[in-house]
PDB file of C-alpha atoms in Angstrom:
ATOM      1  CA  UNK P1115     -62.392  48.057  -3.591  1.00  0.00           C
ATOM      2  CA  UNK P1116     -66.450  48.111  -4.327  1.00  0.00           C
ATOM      3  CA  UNK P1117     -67.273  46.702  -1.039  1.00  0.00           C
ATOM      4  CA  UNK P1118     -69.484  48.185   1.908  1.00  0.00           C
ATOM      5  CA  UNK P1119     -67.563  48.017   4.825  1.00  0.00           C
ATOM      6  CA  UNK P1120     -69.526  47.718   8.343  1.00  0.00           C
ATOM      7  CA  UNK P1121     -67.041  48.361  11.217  1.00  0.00           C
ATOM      8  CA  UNK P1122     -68.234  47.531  15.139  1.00  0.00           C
ATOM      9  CA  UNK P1123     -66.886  47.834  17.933  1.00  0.00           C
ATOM     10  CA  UNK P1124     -67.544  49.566  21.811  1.00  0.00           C
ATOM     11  CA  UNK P1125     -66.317  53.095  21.024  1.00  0.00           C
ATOM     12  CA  UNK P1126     -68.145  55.118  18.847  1.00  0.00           C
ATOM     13  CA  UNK P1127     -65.669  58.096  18.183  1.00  0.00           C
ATOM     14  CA  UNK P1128     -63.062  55.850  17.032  1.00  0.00           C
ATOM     15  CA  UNK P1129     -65.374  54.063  14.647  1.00  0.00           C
ATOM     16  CA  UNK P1130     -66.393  57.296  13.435  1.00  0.00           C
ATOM     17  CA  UNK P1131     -62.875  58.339  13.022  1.00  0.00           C
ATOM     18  CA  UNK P1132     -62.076  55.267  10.538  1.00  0.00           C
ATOM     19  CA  UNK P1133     -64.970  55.499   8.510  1.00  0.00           C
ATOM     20  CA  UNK P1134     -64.373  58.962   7.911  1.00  0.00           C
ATOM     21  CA  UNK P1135     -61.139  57.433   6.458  1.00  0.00           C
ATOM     22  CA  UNK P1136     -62.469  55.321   4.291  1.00  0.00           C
ATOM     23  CA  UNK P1137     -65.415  58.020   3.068  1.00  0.00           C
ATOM     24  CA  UNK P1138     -62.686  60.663   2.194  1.00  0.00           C
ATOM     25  CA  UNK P1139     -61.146  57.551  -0.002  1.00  0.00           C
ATOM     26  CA  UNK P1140     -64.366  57.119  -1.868  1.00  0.00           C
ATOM     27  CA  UNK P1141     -65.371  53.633   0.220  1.00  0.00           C
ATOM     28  CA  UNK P1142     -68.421  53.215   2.056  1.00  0.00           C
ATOM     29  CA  UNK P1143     -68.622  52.472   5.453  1.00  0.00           C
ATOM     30  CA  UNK P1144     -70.952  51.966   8.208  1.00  0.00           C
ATOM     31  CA  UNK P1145     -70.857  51.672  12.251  1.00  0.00           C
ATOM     32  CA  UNK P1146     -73.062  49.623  14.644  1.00  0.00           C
ATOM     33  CA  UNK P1147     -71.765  49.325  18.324  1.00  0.00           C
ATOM     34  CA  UNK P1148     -70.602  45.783  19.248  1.00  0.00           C
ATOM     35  CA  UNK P1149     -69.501  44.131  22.414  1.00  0.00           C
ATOM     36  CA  UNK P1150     -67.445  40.745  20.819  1.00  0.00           C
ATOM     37  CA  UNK P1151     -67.833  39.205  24.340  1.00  0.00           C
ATOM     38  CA  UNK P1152     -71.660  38.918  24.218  1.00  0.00           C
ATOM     39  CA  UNK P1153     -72.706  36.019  21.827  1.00  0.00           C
ATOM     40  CA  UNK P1154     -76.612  37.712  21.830  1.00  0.00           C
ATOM     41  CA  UNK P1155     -74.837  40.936  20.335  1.00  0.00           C
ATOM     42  CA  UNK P1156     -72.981  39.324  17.857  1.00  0.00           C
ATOM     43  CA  UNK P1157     -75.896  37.477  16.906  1.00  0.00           C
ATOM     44  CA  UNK P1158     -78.189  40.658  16.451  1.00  0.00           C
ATOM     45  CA  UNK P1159     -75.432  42.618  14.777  1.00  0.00           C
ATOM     46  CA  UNK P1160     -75.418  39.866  12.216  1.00  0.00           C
ATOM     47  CA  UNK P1161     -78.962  39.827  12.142  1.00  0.00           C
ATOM     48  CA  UNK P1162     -78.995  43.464  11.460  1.00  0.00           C
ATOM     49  CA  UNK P1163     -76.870  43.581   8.997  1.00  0.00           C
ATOM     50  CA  UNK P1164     -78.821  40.863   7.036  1.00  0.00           C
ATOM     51  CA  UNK P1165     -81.912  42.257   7.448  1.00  0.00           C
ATOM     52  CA  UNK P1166     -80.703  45.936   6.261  1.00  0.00           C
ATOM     53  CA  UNK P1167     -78.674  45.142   3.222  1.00  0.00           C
ATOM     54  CA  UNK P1168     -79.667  41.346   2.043  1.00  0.00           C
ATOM     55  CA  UNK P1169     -76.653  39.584   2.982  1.00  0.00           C
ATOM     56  CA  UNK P1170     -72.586  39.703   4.574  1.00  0.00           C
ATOM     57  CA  UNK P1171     -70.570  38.181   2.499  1.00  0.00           C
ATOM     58  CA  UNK P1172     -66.922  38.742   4.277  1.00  0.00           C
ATOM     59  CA  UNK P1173     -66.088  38.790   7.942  1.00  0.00           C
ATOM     60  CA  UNK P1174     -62.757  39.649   9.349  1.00  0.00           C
ATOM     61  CA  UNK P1175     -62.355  39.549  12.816  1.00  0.00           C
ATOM     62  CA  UNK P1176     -59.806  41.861  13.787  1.00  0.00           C
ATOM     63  CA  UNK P1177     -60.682  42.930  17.042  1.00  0.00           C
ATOM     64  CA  UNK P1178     -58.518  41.961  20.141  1.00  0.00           C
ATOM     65  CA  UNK P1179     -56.394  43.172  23.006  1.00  0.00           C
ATOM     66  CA  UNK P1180     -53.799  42.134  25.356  1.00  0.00           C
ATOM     67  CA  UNK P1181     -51.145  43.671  27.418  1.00  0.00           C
ATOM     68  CA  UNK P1182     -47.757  42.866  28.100  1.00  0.00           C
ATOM     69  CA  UNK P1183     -46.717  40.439  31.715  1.00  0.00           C
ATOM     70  CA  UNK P1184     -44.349  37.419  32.438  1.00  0.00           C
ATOM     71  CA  UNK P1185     -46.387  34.824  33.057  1.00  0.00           C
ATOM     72  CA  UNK P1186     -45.673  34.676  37.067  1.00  0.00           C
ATOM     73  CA  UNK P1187     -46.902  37.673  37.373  1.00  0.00           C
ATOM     74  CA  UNK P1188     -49.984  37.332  35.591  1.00  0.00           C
ATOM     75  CA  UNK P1189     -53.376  37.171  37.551  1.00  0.00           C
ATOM     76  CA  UNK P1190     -55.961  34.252  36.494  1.00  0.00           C
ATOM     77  CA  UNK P1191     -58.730  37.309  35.996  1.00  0.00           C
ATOM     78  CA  UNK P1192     -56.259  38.618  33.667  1.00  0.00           C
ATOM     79  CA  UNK P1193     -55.478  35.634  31.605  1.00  0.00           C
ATOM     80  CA  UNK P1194     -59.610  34.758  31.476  1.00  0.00           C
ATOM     81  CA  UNK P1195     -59.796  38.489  30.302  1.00  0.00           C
ATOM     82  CA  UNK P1196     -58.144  38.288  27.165  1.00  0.00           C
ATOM     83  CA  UNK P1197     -58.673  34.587  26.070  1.00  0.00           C
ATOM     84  CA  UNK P1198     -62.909  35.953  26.642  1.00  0.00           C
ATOM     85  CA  UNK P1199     -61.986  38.901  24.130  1.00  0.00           C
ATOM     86  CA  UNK P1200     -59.449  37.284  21.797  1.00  0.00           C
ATOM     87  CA  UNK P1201     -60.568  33.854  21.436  1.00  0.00           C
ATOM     88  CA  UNK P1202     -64.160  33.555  22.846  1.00  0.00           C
ATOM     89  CA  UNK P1203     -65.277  37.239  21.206  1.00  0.00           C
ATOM     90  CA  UNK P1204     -63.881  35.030  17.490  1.00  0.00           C
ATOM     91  CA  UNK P1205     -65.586  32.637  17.758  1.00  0.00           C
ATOM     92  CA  UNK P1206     -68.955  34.335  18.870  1.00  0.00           C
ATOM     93  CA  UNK P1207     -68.381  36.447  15.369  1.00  0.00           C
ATOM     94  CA  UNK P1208     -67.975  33.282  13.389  1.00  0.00           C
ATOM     95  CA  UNK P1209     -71.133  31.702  14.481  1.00  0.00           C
ATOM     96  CA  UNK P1210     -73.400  34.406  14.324  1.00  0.00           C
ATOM     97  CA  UNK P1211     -72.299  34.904  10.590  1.00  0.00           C
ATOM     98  CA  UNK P1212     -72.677  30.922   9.722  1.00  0.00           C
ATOM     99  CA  UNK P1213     -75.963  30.996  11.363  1.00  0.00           C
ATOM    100  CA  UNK P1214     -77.130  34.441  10.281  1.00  0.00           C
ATOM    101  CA  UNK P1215     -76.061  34.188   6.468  1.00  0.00           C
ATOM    102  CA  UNK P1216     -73.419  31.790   5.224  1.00  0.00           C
ATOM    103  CA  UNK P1217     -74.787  28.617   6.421  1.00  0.00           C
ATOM    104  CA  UNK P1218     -77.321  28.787   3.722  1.00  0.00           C
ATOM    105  CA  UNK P1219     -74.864  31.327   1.240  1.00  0.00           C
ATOM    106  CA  UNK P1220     -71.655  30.802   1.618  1.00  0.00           C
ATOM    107  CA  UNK P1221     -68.850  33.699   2.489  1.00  0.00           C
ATOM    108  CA  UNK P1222     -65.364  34.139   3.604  1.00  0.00           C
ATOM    109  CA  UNK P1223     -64.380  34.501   7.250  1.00  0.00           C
ATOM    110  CA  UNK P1224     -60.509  35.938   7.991  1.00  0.00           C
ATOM    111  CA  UNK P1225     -59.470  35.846  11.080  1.00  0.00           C
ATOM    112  CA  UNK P1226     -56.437  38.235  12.771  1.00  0.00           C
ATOM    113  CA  UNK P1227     -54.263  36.203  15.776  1.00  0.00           C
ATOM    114  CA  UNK P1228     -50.559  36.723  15.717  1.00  0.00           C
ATOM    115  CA  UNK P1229     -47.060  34.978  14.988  1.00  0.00           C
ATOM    116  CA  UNK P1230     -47.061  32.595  17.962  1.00  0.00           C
ATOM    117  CA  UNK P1231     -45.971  29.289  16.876  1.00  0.00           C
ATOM    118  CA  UNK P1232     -42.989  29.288  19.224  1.00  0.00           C
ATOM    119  CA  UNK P1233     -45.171  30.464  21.975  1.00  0.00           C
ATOM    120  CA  UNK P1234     -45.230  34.338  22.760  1.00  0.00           C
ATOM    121  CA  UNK P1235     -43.426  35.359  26.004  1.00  0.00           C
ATOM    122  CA  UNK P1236     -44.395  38.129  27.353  1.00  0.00           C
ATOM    123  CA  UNK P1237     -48.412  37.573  26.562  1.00  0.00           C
ATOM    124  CA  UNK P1238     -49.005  33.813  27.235  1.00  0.00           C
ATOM    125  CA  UNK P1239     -52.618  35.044  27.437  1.00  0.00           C
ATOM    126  CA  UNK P1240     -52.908  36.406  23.990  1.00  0.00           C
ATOM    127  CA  UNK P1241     -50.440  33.431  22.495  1.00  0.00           C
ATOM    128  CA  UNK P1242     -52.578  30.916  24.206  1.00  0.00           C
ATOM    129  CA  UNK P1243     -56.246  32.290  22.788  1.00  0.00           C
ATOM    130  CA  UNK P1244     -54.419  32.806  19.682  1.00  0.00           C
ATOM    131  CA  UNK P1245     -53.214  29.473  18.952  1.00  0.00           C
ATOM    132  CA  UNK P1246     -56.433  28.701  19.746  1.00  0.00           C
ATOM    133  CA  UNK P1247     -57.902  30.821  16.862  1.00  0.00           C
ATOM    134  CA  UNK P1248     -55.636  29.389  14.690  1.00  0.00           C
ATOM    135  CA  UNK P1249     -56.693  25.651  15.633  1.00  0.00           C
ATOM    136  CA  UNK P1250     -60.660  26.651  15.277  1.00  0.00           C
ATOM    137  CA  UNK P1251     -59.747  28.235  11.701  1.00  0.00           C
ATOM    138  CA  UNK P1252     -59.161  24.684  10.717  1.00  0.00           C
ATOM    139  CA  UNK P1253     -61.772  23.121  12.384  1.00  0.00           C
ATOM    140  CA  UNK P1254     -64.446  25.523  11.389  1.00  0.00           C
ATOM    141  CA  UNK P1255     -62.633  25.137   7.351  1.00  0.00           C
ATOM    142  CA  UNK P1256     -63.551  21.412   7.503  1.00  0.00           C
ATOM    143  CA  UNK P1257     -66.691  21.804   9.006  1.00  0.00           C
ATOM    144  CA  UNK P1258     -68.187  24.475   7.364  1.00  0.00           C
ATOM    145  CA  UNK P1259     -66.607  24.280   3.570  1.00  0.00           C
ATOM    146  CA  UNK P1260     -69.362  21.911   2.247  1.00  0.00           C
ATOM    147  CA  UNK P1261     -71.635  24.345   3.024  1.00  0.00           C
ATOM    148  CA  UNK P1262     -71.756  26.392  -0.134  1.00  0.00           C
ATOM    149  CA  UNK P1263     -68.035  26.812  -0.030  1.00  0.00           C
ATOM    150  CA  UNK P1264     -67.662  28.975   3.252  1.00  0.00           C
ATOM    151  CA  UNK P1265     -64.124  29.890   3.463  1.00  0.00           C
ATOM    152  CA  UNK P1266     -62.572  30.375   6.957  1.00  0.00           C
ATOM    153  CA  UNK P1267     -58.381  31.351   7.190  1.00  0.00           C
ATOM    154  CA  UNK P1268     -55.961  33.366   9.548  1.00  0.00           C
ATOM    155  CA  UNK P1269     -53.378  36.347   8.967  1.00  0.00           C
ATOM    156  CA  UNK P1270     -50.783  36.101  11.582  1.00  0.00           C
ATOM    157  CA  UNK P1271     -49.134  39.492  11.876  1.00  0.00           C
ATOM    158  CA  UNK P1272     -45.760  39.742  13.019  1.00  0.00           C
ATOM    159  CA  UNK P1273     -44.386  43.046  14.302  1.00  0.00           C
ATOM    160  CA  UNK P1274     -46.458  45.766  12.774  1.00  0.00           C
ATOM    161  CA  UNK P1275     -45.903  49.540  13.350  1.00  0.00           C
ATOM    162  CA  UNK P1276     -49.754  50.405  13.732  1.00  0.00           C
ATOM    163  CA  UNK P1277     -51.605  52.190  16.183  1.00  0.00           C
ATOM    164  CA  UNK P1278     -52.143  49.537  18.507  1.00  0.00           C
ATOM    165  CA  UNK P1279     -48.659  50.211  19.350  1.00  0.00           C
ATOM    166  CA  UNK P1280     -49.781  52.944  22.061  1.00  0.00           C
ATOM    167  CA  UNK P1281     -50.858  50.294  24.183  1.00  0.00           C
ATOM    168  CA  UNK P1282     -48.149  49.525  25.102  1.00  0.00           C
ATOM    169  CA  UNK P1283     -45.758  51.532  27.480  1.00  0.00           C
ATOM    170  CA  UNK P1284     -42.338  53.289  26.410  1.00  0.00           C
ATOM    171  CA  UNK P1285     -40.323  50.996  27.823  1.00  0.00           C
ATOM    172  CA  UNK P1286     -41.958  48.186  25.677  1.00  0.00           C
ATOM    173  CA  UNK P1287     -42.142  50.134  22.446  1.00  0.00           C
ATOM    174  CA  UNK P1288     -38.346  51.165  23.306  1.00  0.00           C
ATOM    175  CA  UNK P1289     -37.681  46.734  23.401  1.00  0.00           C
ATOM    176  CA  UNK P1290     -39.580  46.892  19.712  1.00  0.00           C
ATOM    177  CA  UNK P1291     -37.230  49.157  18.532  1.00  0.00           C
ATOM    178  CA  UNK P1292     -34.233  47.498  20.146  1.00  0.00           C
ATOM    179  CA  UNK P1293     -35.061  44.628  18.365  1.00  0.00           C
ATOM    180  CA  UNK P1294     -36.454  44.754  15.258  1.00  0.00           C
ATOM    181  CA  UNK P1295     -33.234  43.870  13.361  1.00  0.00           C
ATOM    182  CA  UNK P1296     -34.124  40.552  14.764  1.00  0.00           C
ATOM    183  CA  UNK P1297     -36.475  40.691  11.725  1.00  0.00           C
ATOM    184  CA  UNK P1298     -35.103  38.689   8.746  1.00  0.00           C
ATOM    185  CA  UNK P1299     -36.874  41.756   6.430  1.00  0.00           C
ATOM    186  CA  UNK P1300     -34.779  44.333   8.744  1.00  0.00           C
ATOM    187  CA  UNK P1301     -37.672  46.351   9.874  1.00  0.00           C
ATOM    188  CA  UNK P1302     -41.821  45.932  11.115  1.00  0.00           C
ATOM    189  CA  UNK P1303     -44.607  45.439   8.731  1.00  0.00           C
ATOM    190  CA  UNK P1304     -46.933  48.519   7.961  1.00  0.00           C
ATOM    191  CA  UNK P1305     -50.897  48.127   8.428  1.00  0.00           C
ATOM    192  CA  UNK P1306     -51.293  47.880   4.887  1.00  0.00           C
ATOM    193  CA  UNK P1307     -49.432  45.136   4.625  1.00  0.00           C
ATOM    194  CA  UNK P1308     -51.433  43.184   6.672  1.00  0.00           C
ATOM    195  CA  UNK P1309     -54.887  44.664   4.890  1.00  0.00           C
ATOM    196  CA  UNK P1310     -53.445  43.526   1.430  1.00  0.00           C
ATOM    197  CA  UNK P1311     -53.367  39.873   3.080  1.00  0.00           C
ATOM    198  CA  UNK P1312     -56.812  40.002   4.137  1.00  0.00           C
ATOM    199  CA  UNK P1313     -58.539  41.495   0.932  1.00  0.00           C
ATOM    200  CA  UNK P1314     -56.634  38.465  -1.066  1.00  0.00           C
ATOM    201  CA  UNK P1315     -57.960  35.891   1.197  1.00  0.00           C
ATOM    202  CA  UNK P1316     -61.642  37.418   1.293  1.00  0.00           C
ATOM    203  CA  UNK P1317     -61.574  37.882  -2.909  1.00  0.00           C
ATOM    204  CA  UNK P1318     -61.868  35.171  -5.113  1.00  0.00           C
ATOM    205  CA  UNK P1319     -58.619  35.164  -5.887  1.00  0.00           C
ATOM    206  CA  UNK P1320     -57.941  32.996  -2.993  1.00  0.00           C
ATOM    207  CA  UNK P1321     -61.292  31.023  -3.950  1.00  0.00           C
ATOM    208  CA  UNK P1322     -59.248  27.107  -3.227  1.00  0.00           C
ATOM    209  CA  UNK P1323     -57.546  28.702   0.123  1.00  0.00           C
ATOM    210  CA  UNK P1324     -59.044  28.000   3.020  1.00  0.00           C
ATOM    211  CA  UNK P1325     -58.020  26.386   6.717  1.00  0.00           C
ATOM    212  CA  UNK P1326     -54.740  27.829   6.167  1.00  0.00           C
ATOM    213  CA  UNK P1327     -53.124  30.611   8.623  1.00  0.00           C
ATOM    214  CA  UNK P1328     -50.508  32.848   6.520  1.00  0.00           C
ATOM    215  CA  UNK P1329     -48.159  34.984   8.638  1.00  0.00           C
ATOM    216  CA  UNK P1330     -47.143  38.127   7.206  1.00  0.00           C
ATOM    217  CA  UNK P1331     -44.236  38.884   9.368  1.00  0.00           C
ATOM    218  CA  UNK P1332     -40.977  39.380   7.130  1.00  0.00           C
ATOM    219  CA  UNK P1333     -39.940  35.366   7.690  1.00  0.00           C
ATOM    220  CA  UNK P1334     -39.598  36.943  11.785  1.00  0.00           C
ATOM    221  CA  UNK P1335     -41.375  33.165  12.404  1.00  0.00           C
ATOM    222  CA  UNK P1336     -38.580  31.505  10.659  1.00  0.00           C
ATOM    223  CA  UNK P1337     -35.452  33.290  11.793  1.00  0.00           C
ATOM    224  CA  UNK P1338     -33.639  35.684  14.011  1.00  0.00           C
ATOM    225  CA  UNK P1339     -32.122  37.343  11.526  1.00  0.00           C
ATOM    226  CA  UNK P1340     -28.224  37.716  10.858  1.00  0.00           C
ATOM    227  CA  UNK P1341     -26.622  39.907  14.022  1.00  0.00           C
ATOM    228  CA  UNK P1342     -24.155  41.163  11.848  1.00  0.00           C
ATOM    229  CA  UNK P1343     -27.156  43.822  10.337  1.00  0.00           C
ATOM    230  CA  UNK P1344     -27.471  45.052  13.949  1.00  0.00           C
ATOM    231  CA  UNK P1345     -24.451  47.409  12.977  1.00  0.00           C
ATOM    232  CA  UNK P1346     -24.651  46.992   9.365  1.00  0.00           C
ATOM    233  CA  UNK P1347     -27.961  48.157   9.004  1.00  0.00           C
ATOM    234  CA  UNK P1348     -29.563  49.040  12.636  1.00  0.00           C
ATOM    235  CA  UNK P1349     -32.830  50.588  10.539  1.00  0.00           C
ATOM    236  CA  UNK P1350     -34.838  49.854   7.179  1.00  0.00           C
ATOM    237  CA  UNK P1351     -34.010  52.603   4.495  1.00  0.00           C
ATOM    238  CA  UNK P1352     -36.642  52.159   1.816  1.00  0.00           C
ATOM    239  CA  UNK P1353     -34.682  54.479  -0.597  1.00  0.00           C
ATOM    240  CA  UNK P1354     -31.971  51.887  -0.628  1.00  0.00           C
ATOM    241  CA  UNK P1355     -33.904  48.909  -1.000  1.00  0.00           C
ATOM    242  CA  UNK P1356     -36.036  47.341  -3.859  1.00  0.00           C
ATOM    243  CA  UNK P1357     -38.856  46.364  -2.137  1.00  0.00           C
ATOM    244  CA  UNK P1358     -40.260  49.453  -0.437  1.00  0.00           C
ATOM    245  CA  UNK P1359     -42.984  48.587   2.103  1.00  0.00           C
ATOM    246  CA  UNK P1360     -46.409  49.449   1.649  1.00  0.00           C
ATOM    247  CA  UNK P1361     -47.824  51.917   3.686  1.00  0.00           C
ATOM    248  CA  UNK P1362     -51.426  52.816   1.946  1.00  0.00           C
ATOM    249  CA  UNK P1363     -53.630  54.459  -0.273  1.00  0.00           C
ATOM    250  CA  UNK P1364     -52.949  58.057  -2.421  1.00  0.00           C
ATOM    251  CA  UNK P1365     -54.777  60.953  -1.238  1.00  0.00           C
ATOM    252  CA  UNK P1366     -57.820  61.726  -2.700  1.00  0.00           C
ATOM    253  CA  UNK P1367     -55.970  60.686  -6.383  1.00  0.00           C
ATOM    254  CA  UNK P1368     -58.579  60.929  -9.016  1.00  0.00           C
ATOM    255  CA  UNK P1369     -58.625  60.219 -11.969  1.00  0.00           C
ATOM    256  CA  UNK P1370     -61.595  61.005 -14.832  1.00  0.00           C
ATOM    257  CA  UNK P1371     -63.556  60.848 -12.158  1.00  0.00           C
ATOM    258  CA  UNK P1372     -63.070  57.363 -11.300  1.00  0.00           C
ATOM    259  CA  UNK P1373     -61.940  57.617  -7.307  1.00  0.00           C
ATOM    260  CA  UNK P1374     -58.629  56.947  -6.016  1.00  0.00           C
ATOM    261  CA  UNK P1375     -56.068  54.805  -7.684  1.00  0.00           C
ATOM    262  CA  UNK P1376     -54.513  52.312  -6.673  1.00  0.00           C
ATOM    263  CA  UNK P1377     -50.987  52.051  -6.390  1.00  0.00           C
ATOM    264  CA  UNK P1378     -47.739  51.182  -4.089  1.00  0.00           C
ATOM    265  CA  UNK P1379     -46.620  53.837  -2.082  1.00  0.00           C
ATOM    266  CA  UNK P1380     -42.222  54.036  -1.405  1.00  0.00           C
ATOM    267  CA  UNK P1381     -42.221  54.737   2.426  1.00  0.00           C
ATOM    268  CA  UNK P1382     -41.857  58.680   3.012  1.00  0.00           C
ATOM    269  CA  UNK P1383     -39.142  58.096   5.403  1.00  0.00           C
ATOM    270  CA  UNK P1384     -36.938  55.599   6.946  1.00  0.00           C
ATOM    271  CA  UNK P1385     -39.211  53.224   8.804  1.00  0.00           C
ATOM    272  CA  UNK P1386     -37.263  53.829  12.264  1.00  0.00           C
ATOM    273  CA  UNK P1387     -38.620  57.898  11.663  1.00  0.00           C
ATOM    274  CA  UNK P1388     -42.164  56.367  11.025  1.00  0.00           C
ATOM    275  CA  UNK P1389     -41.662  54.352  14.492  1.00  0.00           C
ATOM    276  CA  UNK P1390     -40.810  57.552  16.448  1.00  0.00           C
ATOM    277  CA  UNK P1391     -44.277  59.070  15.480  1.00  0.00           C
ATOM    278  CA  UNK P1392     -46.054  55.997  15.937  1.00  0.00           C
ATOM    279  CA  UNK P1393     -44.023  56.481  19.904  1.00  0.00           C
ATOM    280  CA  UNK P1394     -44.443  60.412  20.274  1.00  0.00           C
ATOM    281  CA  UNK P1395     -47.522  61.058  22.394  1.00  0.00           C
ATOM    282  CA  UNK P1396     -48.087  64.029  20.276  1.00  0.00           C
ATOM    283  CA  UNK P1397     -48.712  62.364  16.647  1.00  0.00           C
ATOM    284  CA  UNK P1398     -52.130  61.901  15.548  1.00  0.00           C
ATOM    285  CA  UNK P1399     -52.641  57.995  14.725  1.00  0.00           C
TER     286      UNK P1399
END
């Protein structure tokens, strides 16, 4: 959408392997190699940045991790673990970009936690540093918005069928599955979904929003769902249905020369088909 994109994190093949993405889709995009739990790193990649190309207007903070326990059986190293990465490695992002740039310019800061309002079970360490992202957001909205209008919100995913999904192991994804008719939408979200959130609350579009956290998680935070459409309907079928999800960009669609269009996409197959690549060890993410 016009913007250089600067992606960071610890592994450099997988960075590589997104921005190649982006390239073949006419974007641009750079990597830098970024520890989130080091404040002096997030500080000099900011600095970097600055210093290379003038200024960093947009920050989302999407990176994170967390793995699946009851509580009881969670070990205090573990719980410190994740809130360090998820919560601490946030706000470490955050502050290097209002003291590196949009202190004295202004930008828009997005931040990525999860649909965790009724606690999470099963990750009380990721619900717990996420809730605590969401509670910063607002803080840091207050705080910072005077100066030149810096804008700072959350997306709240719900269940999305993405790649993070192979984190987890088969026995989990199997419980996704299981349950995703709990869904008031009937099915998981698609990665695009969620990066169609966070491009309208970066643009100016969304220039009076800020402080707010907006799930995108098919109303999963408000209801169950209706059990009846665990027989009726045990998967999404996007052919019958009027609102197809969104699952990305065209391939390399051009058009006088002008780059790839864009466009909604109808899902190439029933969602619960996409799900059992997403689980295969064998499909390429």
């Amino acid at each position: 959408l016009g913007a250089l994109v600067i992606i960071a994190a610890r592994k450099v093949d997988q960075l590589e392997d997104t921005a190649k993405e982006i390239r073949l889709l006419g974007g641009r995009c750079e990597t830098m190699i970024l520890n989130i739990r080091d404040p002096i790193q997030a500080q000099d990649l900011v600095n970097a940045i600055v210093a290379k190309h003038g200024k960093l207007t947009a920050l989302v903070n999407n990176a994170g991790g967390q793995f699946h326990s009851p509580a009881s059986k969670m070990s205090p190293k573990g719980f410190a673990t994740v809130v360090d990465l998820n919560l601490m490695g946030t706000f470490y992002l955050c502050k290097a970009a209002y003291e590196g740039y949009m202190g004295e310019h202004g930008g828009s800061i997005v931040n990525i936690v999860a649909e965790c309002r009724n606690g999470f079970t099963g990750m009380v360490h990721t619900g717990a540093a996420r809730s605590g992202i969401i509670n910063m957001t607002k803080t840091l909205a207050v705080e910072w918005g005077p100066y030149n209008g810096i804008r700072v919100n959350c997306v709240a995913p719900g269940m999305i069928l993405s790649s993070g999904m192979k984190n987890y192991p088969e026995k989990v994804l199997d419980s996704f599955l299981d349950n995703s008719w709990l869904n008031p939408a009937g099915r998981m979200g698609t990665e695009s979904e969620i990066a169609s959130s966070v491009v309208f609350l970066l643009s100016p579009a969304a220039s009076y929003i800020t402080g707010i956290n907006l799930p995108v998680d098919g109303a999963s935070s408000l209801s169950k769902g209706d059990a009846k459409a665990n027989t009726a309907q045990p998967s999404f079928n996007p052919a019958g249905s009027r609102m197809p999800p969104y699952i990305g960009w065209p391939q390399q669609d051009q058009v006088q020369g002008q780059g790839p269009v864009l466009r909604e996409l109808d899902a190439p197959e029933p969602m619960m088909q996409l799900y059992a690549k997403y689980k295969s060890k064998t499909h390429k993410l």
